[in-house]
Coordinates of C-alpha atoms and ligand atoms in Angstrom, one line a residue:
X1 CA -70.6 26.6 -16.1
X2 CA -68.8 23.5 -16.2
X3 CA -70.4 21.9 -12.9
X4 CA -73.7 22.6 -14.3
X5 CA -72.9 21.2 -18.0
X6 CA -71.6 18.0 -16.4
X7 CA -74.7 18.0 -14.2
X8 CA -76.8 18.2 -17.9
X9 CA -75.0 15.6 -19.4
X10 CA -75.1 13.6 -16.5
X11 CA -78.9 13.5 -16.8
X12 CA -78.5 13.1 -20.2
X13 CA -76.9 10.2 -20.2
X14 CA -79.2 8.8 -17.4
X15 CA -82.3 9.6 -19.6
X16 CA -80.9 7.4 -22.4
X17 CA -80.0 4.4 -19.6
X18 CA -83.5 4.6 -18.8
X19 CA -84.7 4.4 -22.2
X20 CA -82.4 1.5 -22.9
X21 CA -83.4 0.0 -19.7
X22 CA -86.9 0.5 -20.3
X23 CA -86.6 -0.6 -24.3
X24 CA -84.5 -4.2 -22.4
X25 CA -87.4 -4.0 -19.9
X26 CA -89.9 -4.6 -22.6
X27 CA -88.1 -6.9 -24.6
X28 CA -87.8 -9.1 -21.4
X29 CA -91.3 -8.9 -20.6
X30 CA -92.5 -9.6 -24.3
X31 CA -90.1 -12.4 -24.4
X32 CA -91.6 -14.1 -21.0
X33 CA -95.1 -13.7 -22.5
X34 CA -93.8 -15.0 -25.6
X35 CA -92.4 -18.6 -24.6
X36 CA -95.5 -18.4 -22.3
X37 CA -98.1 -18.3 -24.5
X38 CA -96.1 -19.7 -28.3
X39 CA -95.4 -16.7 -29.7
X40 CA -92.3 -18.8 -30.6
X41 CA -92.4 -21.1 -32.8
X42 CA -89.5 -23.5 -34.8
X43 CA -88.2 -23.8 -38.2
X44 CA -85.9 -26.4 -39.2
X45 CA -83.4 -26.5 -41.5
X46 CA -82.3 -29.9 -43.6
X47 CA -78.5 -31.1 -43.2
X48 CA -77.9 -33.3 -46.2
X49 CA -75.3 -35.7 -47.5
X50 CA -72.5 -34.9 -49.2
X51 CA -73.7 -35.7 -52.3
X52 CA -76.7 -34.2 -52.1
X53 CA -79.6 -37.1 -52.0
X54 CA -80.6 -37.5 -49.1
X55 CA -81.8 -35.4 -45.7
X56 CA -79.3 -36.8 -43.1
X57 CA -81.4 -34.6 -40.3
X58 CA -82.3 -31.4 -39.6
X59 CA -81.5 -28.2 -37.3
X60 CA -84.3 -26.7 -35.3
X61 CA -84.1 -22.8 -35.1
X62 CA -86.0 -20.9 -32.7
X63 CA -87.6 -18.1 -34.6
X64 CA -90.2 -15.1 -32.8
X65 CA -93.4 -13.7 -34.6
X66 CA -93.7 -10.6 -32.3
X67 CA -97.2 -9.0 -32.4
X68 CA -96.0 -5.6 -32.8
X69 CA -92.6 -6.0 -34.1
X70 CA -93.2 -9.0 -36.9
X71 CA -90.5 -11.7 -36.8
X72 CA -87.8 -11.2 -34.9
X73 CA -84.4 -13.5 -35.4
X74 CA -82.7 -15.5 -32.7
X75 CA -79.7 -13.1 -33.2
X76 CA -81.9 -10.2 -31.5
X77 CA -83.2 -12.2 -28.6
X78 CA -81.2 -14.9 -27.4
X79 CA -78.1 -12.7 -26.2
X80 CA -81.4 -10.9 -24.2
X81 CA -82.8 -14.1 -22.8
X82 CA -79.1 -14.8 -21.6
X83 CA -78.9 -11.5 -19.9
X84 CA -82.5 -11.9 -18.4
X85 CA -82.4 -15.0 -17.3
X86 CA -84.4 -16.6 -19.7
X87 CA -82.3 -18.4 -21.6
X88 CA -83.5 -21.8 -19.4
X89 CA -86.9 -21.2 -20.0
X90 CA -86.6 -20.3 -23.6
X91 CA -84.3 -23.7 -24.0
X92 CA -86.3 -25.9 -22.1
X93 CA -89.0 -24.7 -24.3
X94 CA -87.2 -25.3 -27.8
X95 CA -85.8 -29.0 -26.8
X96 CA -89.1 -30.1 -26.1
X97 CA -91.2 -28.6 -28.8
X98 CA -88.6 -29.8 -31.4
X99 CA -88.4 -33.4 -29.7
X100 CA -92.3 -33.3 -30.2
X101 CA -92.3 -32.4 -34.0
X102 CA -89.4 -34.1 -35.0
X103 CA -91.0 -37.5 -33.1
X104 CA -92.7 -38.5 -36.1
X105 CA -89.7 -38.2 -38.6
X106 CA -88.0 -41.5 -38.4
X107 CA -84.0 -42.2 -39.1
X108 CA -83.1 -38.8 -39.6
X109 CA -81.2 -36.7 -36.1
X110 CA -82.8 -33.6 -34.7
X111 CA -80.0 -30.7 -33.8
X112 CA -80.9 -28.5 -31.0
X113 CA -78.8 -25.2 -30.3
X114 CA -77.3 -24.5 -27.0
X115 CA -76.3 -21.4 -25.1
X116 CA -73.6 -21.2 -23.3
X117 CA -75.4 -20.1 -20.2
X118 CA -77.8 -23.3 -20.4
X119 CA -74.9 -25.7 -20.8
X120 CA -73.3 -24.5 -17.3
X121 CA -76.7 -24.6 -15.5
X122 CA -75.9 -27.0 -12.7
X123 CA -79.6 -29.1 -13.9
X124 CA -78.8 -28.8 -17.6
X125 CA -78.2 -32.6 -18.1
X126 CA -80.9 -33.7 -15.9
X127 CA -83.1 -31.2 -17.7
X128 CA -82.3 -32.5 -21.4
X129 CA -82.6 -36.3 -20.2
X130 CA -86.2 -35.1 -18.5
X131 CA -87.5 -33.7 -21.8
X132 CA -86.3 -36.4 -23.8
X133 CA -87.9 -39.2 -21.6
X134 CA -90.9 -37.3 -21.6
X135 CA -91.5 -36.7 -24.8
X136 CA -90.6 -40.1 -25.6
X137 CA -87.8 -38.9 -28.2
X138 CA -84.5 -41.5 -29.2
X139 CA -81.3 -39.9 -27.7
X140 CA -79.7 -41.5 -30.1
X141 CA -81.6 -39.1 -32.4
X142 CA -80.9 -35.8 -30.5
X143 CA -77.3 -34.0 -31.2
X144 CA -76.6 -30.9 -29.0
X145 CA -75.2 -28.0 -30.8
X146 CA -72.3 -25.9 -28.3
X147 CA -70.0 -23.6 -29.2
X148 CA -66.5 -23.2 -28.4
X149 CA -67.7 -20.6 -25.8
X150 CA -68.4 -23.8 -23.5
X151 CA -65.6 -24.8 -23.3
X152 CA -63.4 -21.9 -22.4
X153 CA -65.0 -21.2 -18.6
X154 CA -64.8 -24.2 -16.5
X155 CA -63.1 -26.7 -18.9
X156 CA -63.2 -29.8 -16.5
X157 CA -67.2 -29.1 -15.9
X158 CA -67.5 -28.6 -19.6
X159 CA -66.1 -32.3 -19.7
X160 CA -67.9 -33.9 -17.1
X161 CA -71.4 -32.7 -19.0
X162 CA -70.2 -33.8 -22.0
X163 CA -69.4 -36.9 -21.1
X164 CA -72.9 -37.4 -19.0
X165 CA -74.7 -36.4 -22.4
X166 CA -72.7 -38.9 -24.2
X167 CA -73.0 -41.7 -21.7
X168 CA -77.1 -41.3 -22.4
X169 CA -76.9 -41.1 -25.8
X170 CA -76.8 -37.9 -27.4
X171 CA -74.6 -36.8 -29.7
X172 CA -72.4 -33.2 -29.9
X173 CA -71.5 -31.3 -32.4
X174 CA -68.7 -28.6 -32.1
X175 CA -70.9 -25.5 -34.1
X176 CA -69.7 -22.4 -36.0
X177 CA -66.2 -24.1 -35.9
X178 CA -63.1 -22.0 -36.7
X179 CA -64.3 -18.8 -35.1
X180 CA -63.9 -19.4 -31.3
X181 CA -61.1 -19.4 -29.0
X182 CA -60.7 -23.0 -28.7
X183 CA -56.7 -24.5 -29.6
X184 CA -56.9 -27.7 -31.6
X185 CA -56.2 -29.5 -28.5
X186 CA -59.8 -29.0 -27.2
X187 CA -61.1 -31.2 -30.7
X188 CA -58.9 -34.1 -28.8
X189 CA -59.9 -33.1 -25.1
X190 CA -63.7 -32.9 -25.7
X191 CA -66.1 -35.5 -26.8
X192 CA -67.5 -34.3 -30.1
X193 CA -69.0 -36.4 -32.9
X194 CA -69.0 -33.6 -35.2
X195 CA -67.8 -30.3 -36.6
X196 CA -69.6 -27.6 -38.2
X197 CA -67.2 -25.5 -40.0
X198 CA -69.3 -22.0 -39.6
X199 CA -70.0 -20.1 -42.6
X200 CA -68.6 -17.4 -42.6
X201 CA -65.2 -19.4 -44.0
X202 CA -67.5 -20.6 -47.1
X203 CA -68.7 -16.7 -47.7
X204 CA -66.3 -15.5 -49.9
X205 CA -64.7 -18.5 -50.8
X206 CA -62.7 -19.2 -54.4
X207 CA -61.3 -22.4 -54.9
X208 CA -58.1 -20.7 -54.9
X209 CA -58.5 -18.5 -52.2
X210 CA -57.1 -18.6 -48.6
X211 CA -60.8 -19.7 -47.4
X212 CA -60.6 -22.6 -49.2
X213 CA -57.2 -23.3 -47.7
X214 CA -58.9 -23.3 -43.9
X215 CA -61.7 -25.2 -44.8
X216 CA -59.9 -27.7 -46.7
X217 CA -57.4 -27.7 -43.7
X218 CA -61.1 -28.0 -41.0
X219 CA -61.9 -30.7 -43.5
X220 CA -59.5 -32.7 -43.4
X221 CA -58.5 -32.0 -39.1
X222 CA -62.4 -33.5 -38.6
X223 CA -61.8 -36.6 -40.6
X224 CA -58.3 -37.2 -38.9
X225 CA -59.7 -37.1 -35.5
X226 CA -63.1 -39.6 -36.9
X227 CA -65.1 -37.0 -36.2
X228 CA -68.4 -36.1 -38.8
X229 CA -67.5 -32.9 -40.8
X230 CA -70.6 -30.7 -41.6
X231 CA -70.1 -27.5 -43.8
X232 CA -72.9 -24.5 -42.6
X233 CA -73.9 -21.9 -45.4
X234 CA -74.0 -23.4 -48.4
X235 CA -74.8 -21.2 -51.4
X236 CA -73.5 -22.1 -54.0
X237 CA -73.2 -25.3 -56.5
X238 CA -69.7 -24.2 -56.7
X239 CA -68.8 -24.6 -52.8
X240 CA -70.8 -27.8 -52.9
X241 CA -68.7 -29.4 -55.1
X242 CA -65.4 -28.1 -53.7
X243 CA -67.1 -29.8 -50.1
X244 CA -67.6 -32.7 -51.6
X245 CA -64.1 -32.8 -53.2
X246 CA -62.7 -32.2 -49.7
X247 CA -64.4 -34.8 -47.9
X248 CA -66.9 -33.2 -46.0
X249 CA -70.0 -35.7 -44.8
X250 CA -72.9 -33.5 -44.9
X251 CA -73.7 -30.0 -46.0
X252 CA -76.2 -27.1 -44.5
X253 CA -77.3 -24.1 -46.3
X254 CA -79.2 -22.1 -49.0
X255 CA -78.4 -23.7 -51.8
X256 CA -80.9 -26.9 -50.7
X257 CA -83.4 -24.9 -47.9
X258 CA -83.3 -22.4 -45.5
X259 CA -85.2 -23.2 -42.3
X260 CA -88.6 -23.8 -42.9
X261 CA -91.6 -25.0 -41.1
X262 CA -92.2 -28.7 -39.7
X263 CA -94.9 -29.5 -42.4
X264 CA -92.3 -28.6 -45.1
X265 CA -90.0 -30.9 -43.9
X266 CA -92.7 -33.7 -43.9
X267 CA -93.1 -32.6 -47.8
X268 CA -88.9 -33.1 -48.4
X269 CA -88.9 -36.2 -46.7
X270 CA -91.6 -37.6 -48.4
X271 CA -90.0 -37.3 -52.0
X272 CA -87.3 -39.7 -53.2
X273 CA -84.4 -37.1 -54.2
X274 CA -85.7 -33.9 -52.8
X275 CA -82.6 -31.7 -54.0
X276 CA -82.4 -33.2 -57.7
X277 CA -83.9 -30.4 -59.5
X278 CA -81.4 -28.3 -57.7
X279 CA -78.4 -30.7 -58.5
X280 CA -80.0 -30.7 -62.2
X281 CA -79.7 -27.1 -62.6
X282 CA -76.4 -26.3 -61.1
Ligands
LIG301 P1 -76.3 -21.4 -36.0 O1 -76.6 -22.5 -34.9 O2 -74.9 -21.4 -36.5 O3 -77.4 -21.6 -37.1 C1 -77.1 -21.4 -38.5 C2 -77.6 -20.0 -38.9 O4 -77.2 -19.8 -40.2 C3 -79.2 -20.0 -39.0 O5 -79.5 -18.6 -38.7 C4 -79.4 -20.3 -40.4 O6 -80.7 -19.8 -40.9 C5 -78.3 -19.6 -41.1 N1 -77.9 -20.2 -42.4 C6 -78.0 -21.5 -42.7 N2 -77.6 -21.7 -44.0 C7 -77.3 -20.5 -44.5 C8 -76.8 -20.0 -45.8 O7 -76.6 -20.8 -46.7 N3 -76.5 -18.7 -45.9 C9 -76.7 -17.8 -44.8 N4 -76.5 -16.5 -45.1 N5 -77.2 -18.2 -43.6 C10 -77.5 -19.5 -43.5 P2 -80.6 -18.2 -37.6 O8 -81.8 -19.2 -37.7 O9 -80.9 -16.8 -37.7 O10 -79.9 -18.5 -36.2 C11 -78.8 -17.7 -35.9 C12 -78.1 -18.3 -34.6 O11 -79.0 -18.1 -33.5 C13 -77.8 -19.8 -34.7 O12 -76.6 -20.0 -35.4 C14 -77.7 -20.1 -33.2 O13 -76.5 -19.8 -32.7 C15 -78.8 -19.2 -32.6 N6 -80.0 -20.0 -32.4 C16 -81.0 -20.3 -33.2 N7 -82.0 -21.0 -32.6 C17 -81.5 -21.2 -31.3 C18 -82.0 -21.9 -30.2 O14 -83.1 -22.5 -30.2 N8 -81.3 -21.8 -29.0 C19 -80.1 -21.2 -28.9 N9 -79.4 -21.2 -27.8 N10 -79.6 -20.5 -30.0 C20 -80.3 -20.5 -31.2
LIG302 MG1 -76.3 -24.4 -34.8
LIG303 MG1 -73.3 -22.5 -36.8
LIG304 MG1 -73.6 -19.3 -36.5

């Protein structure tokens, strides 16, 4: 009867919540245990000039080697630790264990990632300033990494962190650029120093092709406005020198290193042209 059916699924459906709950429930508490006891740990990936030589600075990316579940991408956990209210903990954690590794590597910046959810915490700023002081790291050193997704909510809050960050000496970077919501006229509005065109506009990307067209267009947008134009997700010796042609300042992807651990980093930046067996070959 179509009472009872309805009462079935019903229960049905409540049976998987509670799964789903109980799978989310997990995940949460794994996740707490996880930043408490460094079951996270970072990997950094080089940003380079534009032509190639020299490692400009580098992006720290939070990475998770579950016990039971192996290593689990930031993809899979930070949307959770936004949801769980973890996200502050979880940040708080990443700034300062990347300002203590990336202490000892002199002239180069340090790009931290951050969420949305952090940025419009009433204490972010105060928080970011804290952990810098205390681990005695440059500002001038640190750039923030937002996406457009800050600046959508409470524009004029948005602004008045931004400029606070600024006024102690960080820098911003606008990242995964191209793919938000934002109108041009937030590039003007907002204090950025830099763009990172995202990656998925360099994935399929011919010379010819329409991709090309946007980037170039990104390319050339960032310059006009005097602010630094990094290209994410670069494969191939073919897009590097079509970046290069277009006037980008640095570059970011596969083709030089993925993320890798702190003491590989202290390897590339103790050679003199780390990518020129790679430029050689391409
Ligand atoms: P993102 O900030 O845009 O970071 C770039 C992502 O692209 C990284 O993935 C990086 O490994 C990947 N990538 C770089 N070069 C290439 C390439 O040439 N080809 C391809 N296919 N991929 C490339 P990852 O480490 O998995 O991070 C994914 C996203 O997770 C990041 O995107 C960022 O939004 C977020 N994330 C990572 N770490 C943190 C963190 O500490 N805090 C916060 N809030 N978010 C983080
Ligand atoms: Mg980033
Ligand atoms: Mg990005
Ligand atoms: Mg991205």
């Amino acid at each position: 009867e179509a009472k009872n059916s309805g009462r079935n699924r019903y229960a049905f459906f409540e049976s998987q919540m509670n799964r789903s709950m109980q799978l989310k429930r997990m995940v949460e508490d794994d996740l707490r245990h996880a930043i408490d006891n460094d079951q996270l740990t970072l990997h950094y990936q080089p940003q380079v000039s534009v032509d190639g030589s020299t490692i400009v600075g580098v992006e720290a990316l939070v990475r998770w080697q579950h016990p039971a579940h192996g290593m689990i991408p930031p993809s899979d956990f930070i949307a959770i630790a936004e949801e769980r209210g973890l996200i502050v903990p979880l940040s708080e954690w990443v700034l300062r264990r990347a300002c203590t590794e990336a202490r000892r590597w002199k002239g180069i910046r340090l790009a931290v990632n951050v969420s949305p959810i952090q940025f419009r915490h009433k204490d972010f700023v105060a928080n970011v300033i804290r952990t810098i002081a205390e681990t005695d790291f440059d500002p001038a050193q640190l750039e923030l990494e937002l996406t457009e997704g800050v600046l959508i909510e409470d524009a004029d809050a948005a602004e008045a962190a931004m400029m606070d960050i600024r006024a102690h000496g960080v820098g911003l970077a606008l990242d995964d650029f191209g793919t938000g919501y934002s109108s041009l006229i937030y590039l003007r509005r907002f204090a950025f120093d830099k763009i990172k065109i995202d990656r998925t506009f360099l994935e399929y990307m011919e010379s010819t092709g329409e991709s090309a067209i946007l980037v170039h267009s990104m390319a050339h947008l960032g310059r006009a406005l005097g602010l630094r134009v990094c290209a994410e997700g670069v494969e191939t010796a073919e897009q590097h020198r079509f970046l290069q042609a277009i006037g980008c300042h640095e570059l970011q992807g596969f083709l030089f290193s993925k993320a890798v651990p702190a003491t590989e980093i202290d390897r590339l930046l103790g050679l003199d042209n780390p990518f020129a067996e790679i430029l050689a070959a391409a």
